[in-house]
Amino acid sequence: MDRVALVTGSGRGIGRCIALKFAAHGYIVILNDITADSVAQVHEEILKTGGSSIIAAANVADPGEVENMVEHIVSQQGRIDVLVNNAGISPKQDGMKVPIDRMSVTEWQQVVNVNLNGAFYCARFVLPHMKKQRYGRIINMSSIAGQKYIDVSGAHYITTKTGINGLTRSLAGEMGQFGITTNSLAPGRIISDMMLAVPEEINWQILNSIPVREYGKPEDIAEAALFLASEDAGHINGAILPIDGGWTVT
Ligand SMILES: NC(=O)c1ccc[n+]([C@@H]2O[C@H](COP(=O)([O-])OP(=O)(O)OC[C@H]3O[C@@H](n4cnc5c(N)ncnc54)[C@H](O)[C@@H]3O)[C@@H](O)[C@H]2O)c1
């Protein structure tokens, strides 16, 4: 049986890399992003290499769109085995965070809606199907910003990534008995458009705080996601795995 994996925000960056990795390992990958155009190229790449993928555009911050997407996937594929809650935003102004005392309510709400509510909506609508299957793997994209104060990250971002870890613990505790495991990945500084939106000199300063003195690559995150999604990882539940070259421990 081919496993079906939904990867949100898979049009670029870390999500794209996870989608390609899963497809290369035989998953039927459901490519979600905010528009179909955003994932068209990834879809082409997967098809060219003999993999299977399906485009499922939806705004994860809209519960109605998420519910329709999940129902459509299950009606077409008959199941959903893996959810990677990867979609996320980290708004900046001129490459810098907006300090909390000047942050607009709208910006706060946008980040909470995408990063935290979006992950809940996706989990909420896949869970009935995973429960019926008595099998599921949920992987939530947290961040080092969920573990400690990071100067470069906005308060909304830090708050949502901390919340993601709470969601992970709740899902792990409540759903483990149904064969559904949930874990967080906590990347540090990973080369992507999100990371490159910050001025180079700030990324250089951060590099000096990372014990291995290297930025991470999307591939580093994708490898861990592939393992956590596997049947072999069934006894790992509720873990928050830093992938940050040791930055969390500094
Ligand atoms: N890059 C890093 O250094 C880093 C570090 C820690 C955590 N993360 C987390 O990893 C995840 C991926 O980050 P990235 O660096 O690849 O970011 P990115 O900005 O390069 O990619 C994010 C993707 O999510 C999509 N997306 C945004 N809002 C969406 C929505 N409402 N619905 C559906 N899709 C949406 C975007 O279109 C984009 O394709 C995020 O959750 C991010 O917070 C990244």
mmCIF file of C-alpha atoms and ligand atoms in Angstrom:
data_model
loop_
_atom_site.group_PDB
_atom_site.id
_atom_site.type_symbol
_atom_site.label_atom_id
_atom_site.label_comp_id
_atom_site.label_asym_id
_atom_site.label_seq_id
_atom_site.Cartn_x
_atom_site.Cartn_y
_atom_site.Cartn_z
ATOM 1 C CA MET A 1 0.000 0.000 0.000
ATOM 2 C CA ASP A 2 1.285 3.465 -0.923
ATOM 3 C CA ARG A 3 1.223 5.847 2.006
ATOM 4 C CA VAL A 4 -0.429 9.226 1.466
ATOM 5 C CA ALA A 5 1.322 12.296 2.909
ATOM 6 C CA LEU A 6 -0.028 15.856 3.024
ATOM 7 C CA VAL A 7 2.718 18.488 3.205
ATOM 8 C CA THR A 8 1.472 22.038 3.794
ATOM 9 C CA GLY A 9 3.411 24.979 2.392
ATOM 10 C CA SER A 10 5.283 22.678 0.005
ATOM 11 C CA GLY A 11 5.766 25.186 -2.818
ATOM 12 C CA ARG A 12 9.244 26.194 -1.716
ATOM 13 C CA GLY A 13 11.863 25.951 1.013
ATOM 14 C CA ILE A 14 11.652 23.249 3.642
ATOM 15 C CA GLY A 15 8.186 22.029 2.595
ATOM 16 C CA ARG A 16 9.282 21.588 -1.017
ATOM 17 C CA CYS A 17 12.279 19.548 0.086
ATOM 18 C CA ILE A 18 10.114 17.338 2.338
ATOM 19 C CA ALA A 19 7.679 16.762 -0.545
ATOM 20 C CA LEU A 20 10.486 15.749 -2.922
ATOM 21 C CA LYS A 21 12.014 13.462 -0.285
ATOM 22 C CA PHE A 22 8.719 11.735 0.480
ATOM 23 C CA ALA A 23 7.945 11.287 -3.218
ATOM 24 C CA ALA A 24 11.391 9.752 -3.747
ATOM 25 C CA HIS A 25 10.541 7.253 -0.994
ATOM 26 C CA GLY A 26 7.275 6.109 -2.544
ATOM 27 C CA TYR A 27 4.717 8.325 -0.843
ATOM 28 C CA ILE A 28 1.796 9.759 -2.751
ATOM 29 C CA VAL A 29 2.448 13.386 -1.838
ATOM 30 C CA ILE A 30 -0.357 15.886 -1.532
ATOM 31 C CA LEU A 31 1.218 19.236 -2.343
ATOM 32 C CA ASN A 32 -0.497 22.012 -0.438
ATOM 33 C CA ASP A 33 0.259 25.689 -0.715
ATOM 34 C CA ILE A 34 -1.783 28.837 -0.805
ATOM 35 C CA THR A 35 -2.159 28.706 -4.613
ATOM 36 C CA ALA A 36 -1.893 25.899 -7.162
ATOM 37 C CA ASP A 37 0.728 27.930 -9.064
ATOM 38 C CA SER A 38 3.022 27.864 -6.014
ATOM 39 C CA VAL A 39 3.319 24.067 -6.164
ATOM 40 C CA ALA A 40 3.118 23.521 -9.940
ATOM 41 C CA GLN A 41 6.905 23.329 -10.341
ATOM 42 C CA VAL A 42 7.361 20.881 -7.453
ATOM 43 C CA HIS A 43 4.590 18.748 -8.937
ATOM 44 C CA GLU A 44 6.392 18.704 -12.309
ATOM 45 C CA GLU A 45 9.679 17.779 -10.632
ATOM 46 C CA ILE A 46 8.075 14.851 -8.813
ATOM 47 C CA LEU A 47 6.324 13.549 -11.924
ATOM 48 C CA LYS A 48 9.551 13.818 -13.956
ATOM 49 C CA THR A 49 11.368 11.595 -11.471
ATOM 50 C CA GLY A 50 8.611 8.974 -11.535
ATOM 51 C CA GLY A 51 6.990 9.949 -8.232
ATOM 52 C CA SER A 52 3.338 10.590 -7.424
ATOM 53 C CA SER A 53 1.912 13.890 -6.318
ATOM 54 C CA ILE A 54 -1.356 15.744 -6.340
ATOM 55 C CA ILE A 55 -1.906 19.487 -6.034
ATOM 56 C CA ALA A 56 -4.210 20.634 -3.232
ATOM 57 C CA ALA A 57 -4.233 24.428 -2.987
ATOM 58 C CA ALA A 58 -5.736 25.807 0.212
ATOM 59 C CA ASN A 59 -5.109 28.511 2.752
ATOM 60 C CA VAL A 60 -4.353 26.603 5.959
ATOM 61 C CA ALA A 61 -5.615 29.599 7.937
ATOM 62 C CA ASP A 62 -9.127 29.004 6.571
ATOM 63 C CA PRO A 63 -10.822 26.075 8.352
ATOM 64 C CA GLY A 64 -13.408 25.644 5.567
ATOM 65 C CA GLU A 65 -10.715 25.355 2.894
ATOM 66 C CA VAL A 66 -8.758 22.891 5.030
ATOM 67 C CA GLU A 67 -11.795 20.702 5.651
ATOM 68 C CA ASN A 68 -12.631 20.637 1.913
ATOM 69 C CA MET A 69 -9.034 19.813 1.047
ATOM 70 C CA VAL A 70 -8.848 16.900 3.506
ATOM 71 C CA GLU A 71 -12.232 15.488 2.456
ATOM 72 C CA HIS A 72 -11.171 15.729 -1.200
ATOM 73 C CA ILE A 73 -7.891 13.910 -0.499
ATOM 74 C CA VAL A 74 -9.640 11.089 1.361
ATOM 75 C CA SER A 75 -12.378 10.767 -1.275
ATOM 76 C CA GLN A 76 -9.689 10.429 -3.987
ATOM 77 C CA GLN A 77 -6.999 8.431 -2.152
ATOM 78 C CA GLY A 78 -9.069 6.545 0.400
ATOM 79 C CA ARG A 79 -6.710 7.444 3.251
ATOM 80 C CA ILE A 80 -4.277 9.930 4.731
ATOM 81 C CA ASP A 81 -1.268 8.583 6.609
ATOM 82 C CA VAL A 82 1.006 11.546 7.223
ATOM 83 C CA LEU A 83 0.400 15.220 7.896
ATOM 84 C CA VAL A 84 3.355 17.592 7.842
ATOM 85 C CA ASN A 85 2.215 20.936 9.246
ATOM 86 C CA ASN A 86 4.943 22.972 7.594
ATOM 87 C CA ALA A 87 3.247 26.141 6.269
ATOM 88 C CA GLY A 88 4.422 29.164 8.188
ATOM 89 C CA ILE A 89 5.068 32.881 7.927
ATOM 90 C CA SER A 90 7.433 35.238 9.706
ATOM 91 C CA PRO A 91 6.634 38.796 8.572
ATOM 92 C CA LYS A 92 9.456 41.319 8.656
ATOM 93 C CA GLN A 93 9.798 45.030 7.832
ATOM 94 C CA ASP A 94 12.993 45.824 5.905
ATOM 95 C CA GLY A 95 14.258 42.438 7.000
ATOM 96 C CA MET A 96 13.695 43.132 10.707
ATOM 97 C CA LYS A 97 11.001 42.031 13.132
ATOM 98 C CA VAL A 98 8.440 44.605 14.255
ATOM 99 C CA PRO A 99 8.870 45.104 18.030
ATOM 100 C CA ILE A 100 5.904 43.944 20.087
ATOM 101 C CA ASP A 101 4.914 47.453 21.184
ATOM 102 C CA ARG A 102 4.539 48.510 17.551
ATOM 103 C CA MET A 103 3.094 45.286 16.121
ATOM 104 C CA SER A 104 -0.287 45.690 14.443
ATOM 105 C CA VAL A 105 -3.172 43.557 15.620
ATOM 106 C CA THR A 106 -3.650 42.427 12.013
ATOM 107 C CA GLU A 107 -0.081 41.162 11.724
ATOM 108 C CA TRP A 108 -0.369 39.325 15.065
ATOM 109 C CA GLN A 109 -3.606 37.676 13.943
ATOM 110 C CA GLN A 110 -2.182 36.681 10.543
ATOM 111 C CA VAL A 111 0.748 34.861 12.107
ATOM 112 C CA VAL A 112 -1.403 33.119 14.725
ATOM 113 C CA ASN A 113 -3.898 32.127 12.034
ATOM 114 C CA VAL A 114 -1.331 30.582 9.702
ATOM 115 C CA ASN A 115 1.313 29.172 12.068
ATOM 116 C CA LEU A 116 -0.833 27.921 14.929
ATOM 117 C CA ASN A 117 -4.503 27.811 13.944
ATOM 118 C CA GLY A 118 -3.567 26.398 10.535
ATOM 119 C CA ALA A 119 -1.741 23.486 12.151
ATOM 120 C CA PHE A 120 -4.727 22.814 14.418
ATOM 121 C CA TYR A 121 -7.208 22.913 11.502
ATOM 122 C CA CYS A 122 -5.139 20.450 9.456
ATOM 123 C CA ALA A 123 -4.756 18.093 12.423
ATOM 124 C CA ARG A 124 -8.426 18.455 13.381
ATOM 125 C CA PHE A 125 -9.668 17.404 9.957
ATOM 126 C CA VAL A 126 -7.224 14.543 9.313
ATOM 127 C CA LEU A 127 -7.678 13.000 12.775
ATOM 128 C CA PRO A 128 -11.049 11.272 12.180
ATOM 129 C CA HIS A 129 -9.533 9.523 9.156
ATOM 130 C CA MET A 130 -6.323 8.578 10.954
ATOM 131 C CA LYS A 131 -8.364 7.262 13.886
ATOM 132 C CA LYS A 132 -10.447 5.110 11.547
ATOM 133 C CA GLN A 133 -7.236 3.735 10.000
ATOM 134 C CA ARG A 134 -5.711 3.367 13.467
ATOM 135 C CA TYR A 135 -2.573 4.831 11.925
ATOM 136 C CA GLY A 136 -1.176 8.294 11.508
ATOM 137 C CA ARG A 137 1.960 10.385 11.707
ATOM 138 C CA ILE A 138 1.721 14.105 12.401
ATOM 139 C CA ILE A 139 4.848 16.232 12.138
ATOM 140 C CA ASN A 140 4.555 19.839 13.255
ATOM 141 C CA MET A 141 7.100 22.415 12.162
ATOM 142 C CA SER A 142 8.155 24.253 15.274
ATOM 143 C CA SER A 143 11.365 26.265 15.553
ATOM 144 C CA ILE A 144 14.197 27.034 17.915
ATOM 145 C CA ALA A 145 11.979 30.100 18.585
ATOM 146 C CA GLY A 146 9.592 27.705 20.339
ATOM 147 C CA GLN A 147 12.354 26.745 22.767
ATOM 148 C CA LYS A 148 14.038 30.036 23.631
ATOM 149 C CA TYR A 149 13.978 33.778 22.967
ATOM 150 C CA ILE A 150 15.392 34.563 19.556
ATOM 151 C CA ASP A 151 16.103 38.234 18.929
ATOM 152 C CA VAL A 152 15.474 38.056 15.199
ATOM 153 C CA SER A 153 11.961 36.580 15.558
ATOM 154 C CA GLY A 154 8.776 38.556 16.173
ATOM 155 C CA ALA A 155 6.661 37.988 19.291
ATOM 156 C CA HIS A 156 3.886 36.453 17.201
ATOM 157 C CA TYR A 157 6.311 33.959 15.657
ATOM 158 C CA ILE A 158 7.857 32.986 19.008
ATOM 159 C CA THR A 159 4.397 32.618 20.529
ATOM 160 C CA THR A 160 3.035 30.439 17.726
ATOM 161 C CA LYS A 161 6.067 28.160 17.659
ATOM 162 C CA THR A 162 5.795 27.721 21.435
ATOM 163 C CA GLY A 163 2.102 26.952 20.894
ATOM 164 C CA ILE A 164 2.967 24.358 18.256
ATOM 165 C CA ASN A 165 4.880 22.445 20.915
ATOM 166 C CA GLY A 166 1.800 22.506 23.154
ATOM 167 C CA LEU A 167 -0.320 21.250 20.271
ATOM 168 C CA THR A 168 2.219 18.490 19.694
ATOM 169 C CA ARG A 169 2.057 17.402 23.341
ATOM 170 C CA SER A 170 -1.755 17.396 23.337
ATOM 171 C CA LEU A 171 -1.988 15.433 20.109
ATOM 172 C CA ALA A 172 0.651 12.977 21.299
ATOM 173 C CA GLY A 173 -1.085 12.451 24.643
ATOM 174 C CA GLU A 174 -4.618 12.124 23.327
ATOM 175 C CA MET A 175 -4.085 10.338 20.028
ATOM 176 C CA GLY A 176 -1.245 7.904 20.730
ATOM 177 C CA GLN A 177 -3.743 5.223 21.773
ATOM 178 C CA PHE A 178 -5.169 5.265 18.224
ATOM 179 C CA GLY A 179 -1.848 4.584 16.533
ATOM 180 C CA ILE A 180 -1.321 8.237 15.730
ATOM 181 C CA THR A 181 2.006 9.782 16.747
ATOM 182 C CA THR A 182 2.808 13.492 16.768
ATOM 183 C CA ASN A 183 6.205 15.139 16.980
ATOM 184 C CA SER A 184 7.699 18.597 16.429
ATOM 185 C CA LEU A 185 10.750 19.434 14.397
ATOM 186 C CA ALA A 186 12.535 22.520 15.690
ATOM 187 C CA PRO A 187 14.813 23.940 12.986
ATOM 188 C CA GLY A 188 17.401 26.577 13.819
ATOM 189 C CA ARG A 189 18.714 28.641 10.871
ATOM 190 C CA ILE A 190 17.852 26.864 7.636
ATOM 191 C CA ILE A 191 18.700 28.331 4.233
ATOM 192 C CA SER A 192 15.370 29.349 2.655
ATOM 193 C CA ASP A 193 13.532 32.456 1.435
ATOM 194 C CA MET A 194 12.235 32.999 4.974
ATOM 195 C CA MET A 195 15.769 32.985 6.381
ATOM 196 C CA LEU A 196 17.214 35.074 3.516
ATOM 197 C CA ALA A 197 14.627 37.816 4.186
ATOM 198 C CA VAL A 198 16.827 38.827 7.129
ATOM 199 C CA PRO A 199 19.900 41.038 6.398
ATOM 200 C CA GLU A 200 23.091 39.105 5.731
ATOM 201 C CA GLU A 201 24.977 40.685 8.660
ATOM 202 C CA ILE A 202 22.318 39.425 11.094
ATOM 203 C CA ASN A 203 22.490 35.908 9.667
ATOM 204 C CA TRP A 204 26.300 36.127 10.038
ATOM 205 C CA GLN A 205 25.926 37.045 13.725
ATOM 206 C CA ILE A 206 23.567 34.104 14.208
ATOM 207 C CA LEU A 207 26.051 31.799 12.488
ATOM 208 C CA ASN A 208 28.551 32.609 15.243
ATOM 209 C CA SER A 209 26.068 31.325 17.858
ATOM 210 C CA ILE A 210 25.643 27.970 16.103
ATOM 211 C CA PRO A 211 28.206 25.510 17.502
ATOM 212 C CA VAL A 212 28.708 23.686 14.172
ATOM 213 C CA ARG A 213 29.206 27.109 12.452
ATOM 214 C CA GLU A 214 26.939 26.166 9.544
ATOM 215 C CA TYR A 215 23.420 27.014 8.514
ATOM 216 C CA GLY A 216 21.126 24.046 8.105
ATOM 217 C CA LYS A 217 19.764 22.931 4.751
ATOM 218 C CA PRO A 218 16.149 22.009 3.942
ATOM 219 C CA GLU A 219 17.512 18.496 3.339
ATOM 220 C CA ASP A 220 18.473 18.240 7.044
ATOM 221 C CA ILE A 221 14.848 18.804 8.006
ATOM 222 C CA ALA A 222 13.461 16.550 5.269
ATOM 223 C CA GLU A 223 15.594 13.574 6.436
ATOM 224 C CA ALA A 224 14.222 13.886 9.979
ATOM 225 C CA ALA A 225 10.660 14.257 8.698
ATOM 226 C CA LEU A 226 11.064 11.123 6.597
ATOM 227 C CA PHE A 227 12.178 9.145 9.637
ATOM 228 C CA LEU A 228 9.425 10.446 11.934
ATOM 229 C CA ALA A 229 6.852 9.641 9.234
ATOM 230 C CA SER A 230 8.021 6.020 8.998
ATOM 231 C CA GLU A 231 6.357 3.025 10.632
ATOM 232 C CA ASP A 232 9.669 2.368 12.412
ATOM 233 C CA ALA A 233 9.319 5.631 14.359
ATOM 234 C CA GLY A 234 6.113 4.463 16.069
ATOM 235 C CA HIS A 235 7.518 4.705 19.599
ATOM 236 C CA ILE A 236 8.549 8.341 19.167
ATOM 237 C CA ASN A 237 5.597 10.418 20.266
ATOM 238 C CA GLY A 238 5.552 13.965 21.670
ATOM 239 C CA ALA A 239 9.194 14.658 20.911
ATOM 240 C CA ILE A 240 10.507 18.100 20.019
ATOM 241 C CA LEU A 241 13.599 17.531 17.920
ATOM 242 C CA PRO A 242 16.023 20.440 17.532
ATOM 243 C CA ILE A 243 17.778 20.496 14.142
ATOM 244 C CA ASP A 244 19.928 23.519 14.694
ATOM 245 C CA GLY A 245 23.616 22.598 14.841
ATOM 246 C CA GLY A 246 23.453 22.898 18.626
ATOM 247 C CA TRP A 247 22.092 26.466 18.750
ATOM 248 C CA THR A 248 19.425 25.580 21.348
ATOM 249 C CA VAL A 249 22.003 24.477 23.899
ATOM 250 C CA THR A 250 24.011 27.707 23.727
HETATM 251 N N1 LIG B 1 14.010 28.655 7.433
HETATM 252 C C1 LIG B 1 14.268 28.622 8.725
HETATM 253 O O1 LIG B 1 15.367 29.007 9.171
HETATM 254 C C2 LIG B 1 13.243 28.087 9.695
HETATM 255 C C3 LIG B 1 13.629 27.963 11.034
HETATM 256 C C4 LIG B 1 12.717 27.464 11.948
HETATM 257 C C5 LIG B 1 11.443 27.090 11.532
HETATM 258 N N2 LIG B 1 11.091 27.224 10.218
HETATM 259 C C6 LIG B 1 9.729 26.827 9.861
HETATM 260 O O2 LIG B 1 9.754 25.924 8.772
HETATM 261 C C7 LIG B 1 8.571 26.095 7.972
HETATM 262 C C8 LIG B 1 8.958 26.336 6.524
HETATM 263 O O3 LIG B 1 9.802 27.480 6.487
HETATM 264 P P1 LIG B 1 10.597 27.937 5.166
HETATM 265 O O4 LIG B 1 11.847 28.547 5.643
HETATM 266 O O5 LIG B 1 10.629 26.849 4.161
HETATM 267 O O6 LIG B 1 9.623 29.141 4.707
HETATM 268 P P2 LIG B 1 9.258 29.693 3.266
HETATM 269 O O7 LIG B 1 8.710 31.051 3.506
HETATM 270 O O8 LIG B 1 10.397 29.543 2.328
HETATM 271 O O9 LIG B 1 8.084 28.700 2.788
HETATM 272 C C9 LIG B 1 6.838 28.669 3.425
HETATM 273 C C10 LIG B 1 5.790 28.122 2.468
HETATM 274 O O10 LIG B 1 4.519 28.147 3.168
HETATM 275 C C11 LIG B 1 3.530 28.653 2.274
HETATM 276 N N3 LIG B 1 2.433 29.261 3.010
HETATM 277 C C12 LIG B 1 2.459 30.444 3.707
HETATM 278 N N4 LIG B 1 1.242 30.713 4.190
HETATM 279 C C13 LIG B 1 0.424 29.687 3.807
HETATM 280 C C14 LIG B 1 -0.941 29.409 4.015
HETATM 281 N N5 LIG B 1 -1.717 30.266 4.683
HETATM 282 N N6 LIG B 1 -1.466 28.271 3.505
HETATM 283 C C15 LIG B 1 -0.682 27.423 2.796
HETATM 284 N N7 LIG B 1 0.638 27.643 2.565
HETATM 285 C C16 LIG B 1 1.178 28.767 3.055
HETATM 286 C C17 LIG B 1 4.290 29.684 1.434
HETATM 287 O O11 LIG B 1 3.574 30.005 0.222
HETATM 288 C C18 LIG B 1 5.618 28.979 1.204
HETATM 289 O O12 LIG B 1 5.573 28.141 0.059
HETATM 290 C C19 LIG B 1 7.809 27.261 8.610
HETATM 291 O O13 LIG B 1 6.810 26.747 9.475
HETATM 292 C C20 LIG B 1 8.874 27.985 9.400
HETATM 293 O O14 LIG B 1 8.336 28.721 10.466
HETATM 294 C C21 LIG B 1 11.957 27.726 9.293
#
